[in-house]
CSV table of C-alpha atoms in Angstrom, one decimal:
chain,number,residue,atom,x,y,z
L,1,ARG,CA,-7.1,1.8,40.2
L,2,SER,CA,-5.9,4.6,42.4
L,3,GLU,CA,-7.1,7.9,43.6
L,4,ARG,CA,-4.8,10.9,43.2
L,5,ALA,CA,-5.7,14.6,43.1
L,6,GLY,CA,-9.3,13.8,42.6
L,7,ARG,CA,-8.7,11.8,39.5
L,8,ARG,CA,-9.2,8.1,38.9
L,9,PHE,CA,-6.7,6.3,36.7
L,10,ARG,CA,-5.8,2.8,35.7
L,11,ILE,CA,-2.4,1.3,34.9
L,12,LEU,CA,-2.1,-1.5,32.4
L,13,LEU,CA,1.1,-3.5,31.8
L,14,VAL,CA,1.1,-4.8,28.2
L,15,ARG,CA,3.6,-6.4,25.8
L,16,ILE,CA,3.8,-5.8,22.1
L,17,VAL,CA,5.1,-9.0,20.5
L,18,LEU,CA,6.8,-8.3,17.1
L,19,PRO,CA,6.2,-10.6,14.1
L,20,PRO,CA,8.9,-12.9,12.9
L,21,PRO,CA,11.7,-12.7,12.0
L,22,LEU,CA,12.0,-9.7,14.4
L,23,GLY,CA,10.1,-11.6,17.1
L,24,ALA,CA,12.6,-14.4,17.0
L,25,ALA,CA,15.4,-12.2,18.4
L,26,HIS,CA,13.2,-9.7,20.3
L,27,ARG,CA,10.6,-10.9,22.7
L,28,GLY,CA,8.6,-7.7,22.5
L,29,ASP,CA,8.7,-4.3,24.2
L,30,LEU,CA,7.0,-4.0,27.6
L,31,TYR,CA,5.0,-0.8,28.2
L,32,VAL,CA,3.1,0.8,31.0
L,33,ILE,CA,0.0,2.5,29.8
L,34,GLN,CA,-1.7,4.8,32.3
L,35,VAL,CA,-5.2,5.9,31.3
L,36,HIS,CA,-6.6,8.9,33.1
L,37,ARG,CA,-10.2,9.6,33.5
L,38,ALA,CA,-11.9,12.7,34.9
L,39,ALA,CA,-13.4,12.4,38.4
L,40,ARG,CA,-16.9,12.9,37.1
L,41,GLY,CA,-18.0,11.0,34.0
L,42,THR,CA,-15.5,10.3,31.3
L,43,PRO,CA,-15.1,13.5,29.3
L,44,MET,CA,-11.4,13.0,28.8
L,45,ILE,CA,-9.0,10.1,28.4
L,46,ARG,CA,-5.3,10.8,28.2
L,47,PRO,CA,-2.9,8.0,27.4
L,48,ARG,CA,0.5,8.1,29.2
L,49,ILE,CA,2.9,5.8,27.6
L,50,GLY,CA,6.3,4.7,28.6
L,51,ARG,CA,8.7,1.8,28.2
L,52,ALA,CA,8.7,-0.3,31.4
L,53,ARG,CA,11.9,-0.8,33.3
L,54,GLN,CA,12.9,-3.9,35.1
L,55,ASN,CA,10.6,-2.8,37.9
L,56,PRO,CA,7.4,-1.7,36.1
L,57,ALA,CA,6.2,0.1,39.2
L,58,ALA,CA,9.3,2.3,39.1
L,59,SER,CA,8.6,3.6,35.6
L,60,VAL,CA,8.0,7.4,36.0
L,61,LEU,CA,5.9,8.9,33.2
L,62,ARG,CA,6.4,12.6,32.6
L,63,PRO,CA,4.7,14.9,30.1
L,64,VAL,CA,7.1,16.7,27.8
L,65,ARG,CA,5.0,19.1,25.7
L,66,GLN,CA,2.3,19.3,23.2
L,67,GLY,CA,3.6,18.0,19.9
L,68,ARG,CA,2.6,16.8,16.5
L,69,SER,CA,2.2,13.4,15.1
L,70,SER,CA,1.0,11.9,11.8
L,71,LEU,CA,1.1,8.2,11.2
L,72,ALA,CA,4.6,6.7,11.0
L,73,GLY,CA,6.5,10.0,10.8
L,74,GLY,CA,5.0,12.4,13.3
L,75,GLY,CA,3.7,15.8,12.2
L,76,GLY,CA,0.0,15.9,13.4
L,77,PRO,CA,-1.6,16.9,16.7
L,78,GLY,CA,-0.7,14.7,19.6
L,79,VAL,CA,0.7,14.5,23.2
L,80,ASP,CA,4.3,13.7,23.7
L,81,TRP,CA,5.6,11.5,26.6
L,82,TYR,CA,8.9,10.0,27.7
L,83,PRO,CA,9.6,7.4,30.4
L,84,GLY,CA,12.1,9.5,32.4
L,85,PRO,CA,15.1,11.8,32.3
L,86,GLY,CA,18.1,10.8,30.2
L,87,THR,CA,16.2,8.3,28.0
L,88,ARG,CA,17.2,8.0,24.4
L,89,PRO,CA,15.9,5.7,21.7
L,90,GLN,CA,18.2,2.9,20.7
L,91,GLY,CA,19.3,3.4,17.2
L,92,HIS,CA,20.4,0.8,14.7
L,93,GLY,CA,23.1,2.6,12.8
L,94,THR,CA,21.6,4.9,10.1
L,95,GLY,CA,18.6,3.0,8.8
L,96,ALA,CA,15.4,3.7,6.9
L,97,ASN,CA,14.2,5.9,9.8
L,98,GLY,CA,17.2,8.2,9.5
L,99,VAL,CA,18.2,7.9,13.1
L,100,ARG,CA,21.9,7.3,13.9
L,101,ARG,CA,23.1,5.3,16.9
L,102,GLY,CA,23.1,7.4,20.0
L,103,GLU,CA,21.1,10.2,18.5
L,104,ALA,CA,17.8,11.2,20.2
L,105,MET,CA,14.7,11.4,18.2
L,106,GLU,CA,12.6,14.1,19.8
L,107,PRO,CA,10.0,13.6,21.0
L,108,TRP,CA,10.5,9.9,21.9
L,109,ALA,CA,6.8,9.1,22.0
L,110,GLN,CA,3.7,10.5,20.4
L,111,VAL,CA,0.0,9.5,20.1
L,112,ARG,CA,-2.2,10.3,17.1
L,113,GLU,CA,-5.8,9.4,16.8
L,114,THR,CA,-8.0,9.4,13.6
L,115,HIS,CA,-11.6,8.5,13.0
L,116,SER,CA,-10.6,4.8,12.5
L,117,GLY,CA,-7.3,4.3,14.2
L,118,VAL,CA,-4.6,5.2,16.8
L,119,VAL,CA,-0.9,5.4,16.1
L,120,LEU,CA,1.7,5.2,18.8
L,121,LEU,CA,5.1,6.5,17.9
L,122,LEU,CA,7.7,5.0,20.3
L,123,GLY,CA,11.4,5.6,19.7
L,124,ASP,CA,12.3,4.3,16.3
L,125,ARG,CA,9.0,2.3,15.9
L,126,ALA,CA,5.4,3.0,15.1
L,127,TYR,CA,2.4,0.9,16.1
L,128,LYS,CA,-0.9,1.4,14.3
L,129,PHE,CA,-4.1,0.2,16.0
L,130,LYS,CA,-7.5,-0.2,14.4
L,131,LYS,CA,-10.4,1.2,16.4
L,132,PRO,CA,-13.3,-1.2,17.1
L,133,VAL,CA,-15.7,0.9,15.2
L,134,ASP,CA,-18.3,0.5,12.4
L,135,LEU,CA,-18.3,3.5,10.1
L,136,GLY,CA,-20.4,2.0,7.4
L,137,PHE,CA,-17.6,1.9,4.8
L,138,LEU,CA,-15.5,-0.1,7.2
L,139,ASP,CA,-16.2,-2.4,10.2
L,140,PHE,CA,-13.5,-3.1,12.7
L,141,THR,CA,-15.7,-4.1,15.6
L,142,THR,CA,-14.3,-7.6,16.1
L,143,LEU,CA,-10.8,-8.7,17.0
L,144,GLU,CA,-10.7,-11.0,13.9
L,145,ALA,CA,-11.7,-8.1,11.6
L,146,ARG,CA,-8.9,-5.9,13.0
L,147,ARG,CA,-6.4,-8.8,12.5
L,148,ARG,CA,-7.4,-9.2,8.9
L,149,ALA,CA,-7.3,-5.4,8.3
L,150,CYS,CA,-3.8,-5.2,9.8
L,151,GLU,CA,-2.6,-8.1,7.6
L,152,ARG,CA,-4.1,-6.6,4.5
L,153,GLU,CA,-2.5,-3.2,5.3
L,154,VAL,CA,0.9,-4.7,5.6
L,155,GLU,CA,0.6,-6.8,2.5
L,156,LEU,CA,-0.5,-3.9,0.3
L,157,ASN,CA,1.9,-1.3,1.6
L,158,ARG,CA,4.9,-3.6,1.3
L,159,ARG,CA,4.6,-3.0,-2.4
L,160,LEU,CA,6.0,0.5,-2.0
L,161,ALA,CA,7.7,0.4,1.4
L,162,PRO,CA,8.8,-3.2,2.2
L,163,ASP,CA,11.3,-2.1,4.9
L,164,VAL,CA,8.9,0.1,6.7
L,165,TYR,CA,6.0,-2.3,7.3
L,166,GLN,CA,7.5,-5.0,9.6
L,167,GLY,CA,4.4,-7.1,10.1
L,168,VAL,CA,1.4,-7.6,12.3
L,169,ALA,CA,2.2,-7.6,16.0
L,170,GLU,CA,0.1,-8.8,18.9
L,171,LEU,CA,-0.8,-6.7,22.0
L,172,VAL,CA,-0.7,-9.2,24.9
L,173,GLY,CA,-2.1,-8.4,28.3
L,174,PRO,CA,-0.8,-9.5,31.8
L,175,ASP,CA,-2.8,-12.8,31.5
L,176,GLY,CA,-1.2,-13.7,28.2
L,177,ARG,CA,-4.4,-13.0,26.2
L,178,VAL,CA,-4.2,-11.2,22.9
L,179,ILE,CA,-5.9,-7.9,23.4
L,180,ASP,CA,-5.5,-6.6,19.9
L,181,HIS,CA,-3.5,-6.7,16.7
L,182,VAL,CA,-1.3,-3.8,15.5
L,183,VAL,CA,0.7,-2.9,12.4
L,184,ALA,CA,4.3,-2.7,13.4
L,185,MET,CA,6.3,-0.2,11.4
L,186,ARG,CA,9.6,1.6,11.3
L,187,ARG,CA,9.2,5.3,12.3
L,188,MET,CA,10.0,7.7,9.6
L,189,PRO,CA,11.7,11.1,10.1
L,190,PRO,CA,9.0,13.8,9.9
L,191,GLU,CA,11.4,16.4,8.5
L,192,ARG,CA,11.8,14.1,5.4
L,193,ARG,CA,8.0,14.2,4.7
L,194,LEU,CA,7.3,15.5,1.2
L,195,SER,CA,4.8,17.9,2.5
L,196,ALA,CA,7.2,19.3,5.0
L,197,LEU,CA,9.9,19.8,2.4
L,198,VAL,CA,7.4,21.7,0.2
L,199,ARG,CA,6.3,23.9,3.0
L,200,ALA,CA,10.0,24.6,3.8
L,201,GLY,CA,10.7,25.7,0.3
L,202,ARG,CA,13.1,22.8,-0.4
L,203,SER,CA,13.5,21.4,-3.9
L,204,VAL,CA,11.6,18.2,-4.3
L,205,ASP,CA,12.2,17.5,-8.0
L,206,ASP,CA,14.5,14.6,-7.5
L,207,CYS,CA,12.2,13.0,-5.0
L,208,LEU,CA,9.2,13.4,-7.3
L,209,ARG,CA,11.1,11.7,-10.1
L,210,ARG,CA,11.8,8.8,-7.8
L,211,VAL,CA,8.2,8.7,-6.7
L,212,ALA,CA,7.1,8.6,-10.4
L,213,ARG,CA,9.5,5.7,-11.1
L,214,ALA,CA,8.2,3.8,-8.0
L,215,LEU,CA,4.6,4.3,-9.2
L,216,ALA,CA,5.4,3.2,-12.7
L,217,VAL,CA,6.9,0.0,-11.3
L,218,LEU,CA,3.9,-0.6,-9.1
L,219,HIS,CA,1.4,-0.1,-11.9
L,220,ALA,CA,3.4,-2.2,-14.3
L,221,ASN,CA,3.4,-5.1,-11.9
L,222,SER,CA,-0.2,-4.5,-10.7
L,223,GLU,CA,-2.9,-7.1,-10.8
L,224,ARG,CA,-5.3,-6.7,-13.7
L,225,GLY,CA,-8.6,-8.3,-14.6
L,226,PRO,CA,-12.3,-7.8,-15.3
L,227,HIS,CA,-13.1,-7.2,-11.6
L,228,ILE,CA,-10.5,-4.4,-11.6
L,229,ASP,CA,-11.6,-3.0,-15.0
L,230,ARG,CA,-15.2,-2.7,-13.8
L,231,GLU,CA,-14.2,0.0,-11.3
L,232,GLY,CA,-12.6,2.1,-14.0
L,233,ASP,CA,-15.5,2.2,-16.5
L,234,LEU,CA,-17.7,5.3,-16.9
L,235,PRO,CA,-20.8,4.0,-14.9
L,236,ALA,CA,-18.6,3.1,-11.9
L,237,LEU,CA,-16.8,6.5,-11.9
L,238,ARG,CA,-20.1,8.3,-12.2
L,239,ARG,CA,-21.6,6.3,-9.4
L,240,ARG,CA,-18.6,7.0,-7.2
L,241,TRP,CA,-18.8,10.7,-7.8
L,242,CYS,CA,-22.5,10.8,-7.1
L,243,ASP,CA,-22.1,8.8,-3.9
L,244,ASN,CA,-19.5,11.3,-2.7
L,245,LEU,CA,-21.6,14.3,-3.6
L,246,ASP,CA,-24.6,12.8,-1.9
L,247,GLN,CA,-22.6,12.3,1.3
L,248,VAL,CA,-21.5,15.9,1.6
L,249,ARG,CA,-24.9,17.6,0.9
L,250,GLY,CA,-25.6,17.8,4.6
L,251,LEU,CA,-22.4,19.8,5.1
L,252,TYR,CA,-23.3,22.7,2.9
L,253,GLY,CA,-23.2,25.9,4.7
L,254,PRO,CA,-20.3,26.3,7.1
L,255,ALA,CA,-18.1,23.8,5.3
L,256,MET,CA,-19.0,24.6,1.7
L,257,ASP,CA,-21.2,27.1,-0.1
L,258,ALA,CA,-24.1,25.4,-1.7
L,259,ALA,CA,-23.8,27.3,-5.0
L,260,VAL,CA,-20.1,26.2,-5.3
L,261,ALA,CA,-21.0,22.6,-4.5
L,262,ALA,CA,-23.7,22.7,-7.2
L,263,GLU,CA,-21.2,24.0,-9.7
L,264,ILE,CA,-18.7,21.3,-8.8
L,265,GLU,CA,-21.4,18.7,-9.4
L,266,ARG,CA,-22.5,20.1,-12.7
L,267,LEU,CA,-18.9,20.4,-14.1
L,268,THR,CA,-17.9,16.9,-12.9
L,269,LEU,CA,-20.9,15.1,-14.4
L,270,ARG,CA,-20.5,17.1,-17.6
L,271,PHE,CA,-16.9,16.1,-17.9
L,272,LEU,CA,-17.7,12.4,-17.2
L,273,ASP,CA,-20.7,12.2,-19.6
L,274,GLY,CA,-18.8,13.9,-22.4
L,275,ARG,CA,-15.8,11.5,-22.4
L,276,ALA,CA,-17.2,8.0,-22.7
L,277,PRO,CA,-14.8,7.2,-25.7
L,278,LEU,CA,-11.8,8.3,-23.6
L,279,PHE,CA,-12.7,6.0,-20.6
L,280,ALA,CA,-13.4,3.1,-23.0
L,281,ARG,CA,-10.0,3.5,-24.6
L,282,ARG,CA,-8.2,3.6,-21.2
L,283,LEU,CA,-10.0,0.3,-20.3
L,284,ALA,CA,-9.0,-1.3,-23.7
L,285,GLU,CA,-5.4,-0.3,-23.1
L,286,GLY,CA,-5.3,-2.0,-19.7
L,287,ARG,CA,-4.8,1.3,-17.8
L,288,ILE,CA,-6.9,0.3,-14.8
L,289,VAL,CA,-4.7,-1.0,-12.0
L,290,ASP,CA,-4.6,-2.0,-8.4
L,291,GLY,CA,-2.9,1.3,-7.3
L,292,HIS,CA,-2.3,3.3,-4.2
L,293,GLY,CA,-5.7,5.0,-4.1
L,294,ASP,CA,-4.9,7.8,-1.6
L,295,LEU,CA,-1.5,9.3,-2.5
L,296,LEU,CA,-0.9,12.4,-0.4
L,297,ALA,CA,2.3,14.3,0.1
L,298,GLU,CA,1.9,13.7,3.9
L,299,ASP,CA,2.5,10.0,3.3
L,300,VAL,CA,5.7,10.2,1.1
L,301,PHE,CA,9.1,10.4,2.8
L,302,CYS,CA,12.0,11.5,0.7
L,303,LEU,CA,15.0,9.5,2.1
L,304,ASP,CA,18.5,9.4,0.7
L,305,ASP,CA,18.1,5.9,-0.7
L,306,GLY,CA,14.8,6.6,-2.2
L,307,PRO,CA,11.2,7.5,-1.3
L,308,ARG,CA,9.0,5.5,1.1
L,309,ILE,CA,5.4,5.7,0.1
L,310,LEU,CA,3.0,4.7,2.9
L,311,ASP,CA,-0.7,4.3,3.7
L,312,CYS,CA,-2.4,3.1,0.6
L,313,LEU,CA,-6.1,2.7,0.7
L,314,GLU,CA,-6.7,-0.8,2.1
L,315,PHE,CA,-10.2,-1.0,3.6
L,316,ASP,CA,-12.0,-1.2,0.2
L,317,ASP,CA,-10.3,-2.8,-2.8
L,318,ARG,CA,-12.7,-1.2,-5.2
L,319,LEU,CA,-11.6,2.3,-4.3
L,320,ARG,CA,-8.0,1.3,-5.0
L,321,TYR,CA,-8.8,0.0,-8.5
L,322,VAL,CA,-8.0,3.2,-10.5
L,323,ASP,CA,-6.6,4.4,-13.7
L,324,GLY,CA,-2.8,4.7,-13.2
L,325,LEU,CA,-3.1,8.4,-13.9
L,326,ASP,CA,-5.4,8.8,-10.9
L,327,ASP,CA,-2.5,8.1,-8.5
L,328,ALA,CA,-0.3,10.6,-10.2
L,329,ALA,CA,-3.1,13.2,-10.5
L,330,PHE,CA,-4.0,12.8,-6.8
L,331,LEU,CA,-0.5,13.6,-5.7
L,332,ALA,CA,-0.3,16.5,-8.2
L,333,MET,CA,-3.5,17.9,-6.8
L,334,ASP,CA,-2.2,17.8,-3.2
L,335,LEU,CA,1.1,19.4,-4.2
L,336,GLU,CA,-0.8,22.2,-5.9
L,337,ARG,CA,-2.8,22.7,-2.7
L,338,LEU,CA,0.5,23.0,-0.9
L,339,GLY,CA,1.7,25.7,-3.3
L,340,GLU,CA,4.2,23.5,-5.3
L,341,PRO,CA,3.9,24.3,-9.0
């Protein structure tokens, strides 16, 4: 701990140990994490992140600018940092992250925080942490629970992006103790994000055809069974809709007009109750699959050698057991929201 300009801060030296086979040739990156706290209370915590040099104490951490970061590809709100002047990420030829050897990926580092996790974008890698929180629908309060969640996330997302999800890494402190478990990923180029291409007015027809093929393969090879079918029958769908509607009732007013919400509920339940034969037929045809469950344009990266589809729903298997059309319709709905016909 030190005192500087009326602020207290703490410097931690940690090592991120990559999973095998990467860990066999790479002992892990060493980072200095400087956590700032305000002089009175703790109203603000700002992470400063930089790759440690041979002498960790000599690592100078400088703010670059406010930037954007979203999961493995940048693009959402965050704070950008780099370890000193003249620093460039080390490329590995032209790989899945789209970075050529010697080219700088700007900004070199970013931080993004969500309700349940924190993502560190460092050079050509991304490290995804689970917050130690209990939100009711997920519980990451123990180290073991976070390890299992990381392993499950890697297992499921390798179905659609095997070269992006490298494995589960360990965050090791100065005493050699495992502080936490993190998902180690390759960092995706944010300009290749499907949502970014749509907003820029670029043609995405070819990418969408490739995404459709990837989904078709996923669904064709998906696990099936009575426990999956149960989540696609009419009672389960109606229950899921009613649960969602109940959860947002308290948000009526600033977030949503109560009359609009009531009309959404009426039309939704009328649609479900009037199509029992349709849902029964879809079940009989084996259409309920272990799918993606949360397919957004933000999580699709259109690379030259094919799309990378990230971040499937992993914290509750039941919510991922859907009709195959659900995955396609979810993405179509998001593209319509973005103005893509």
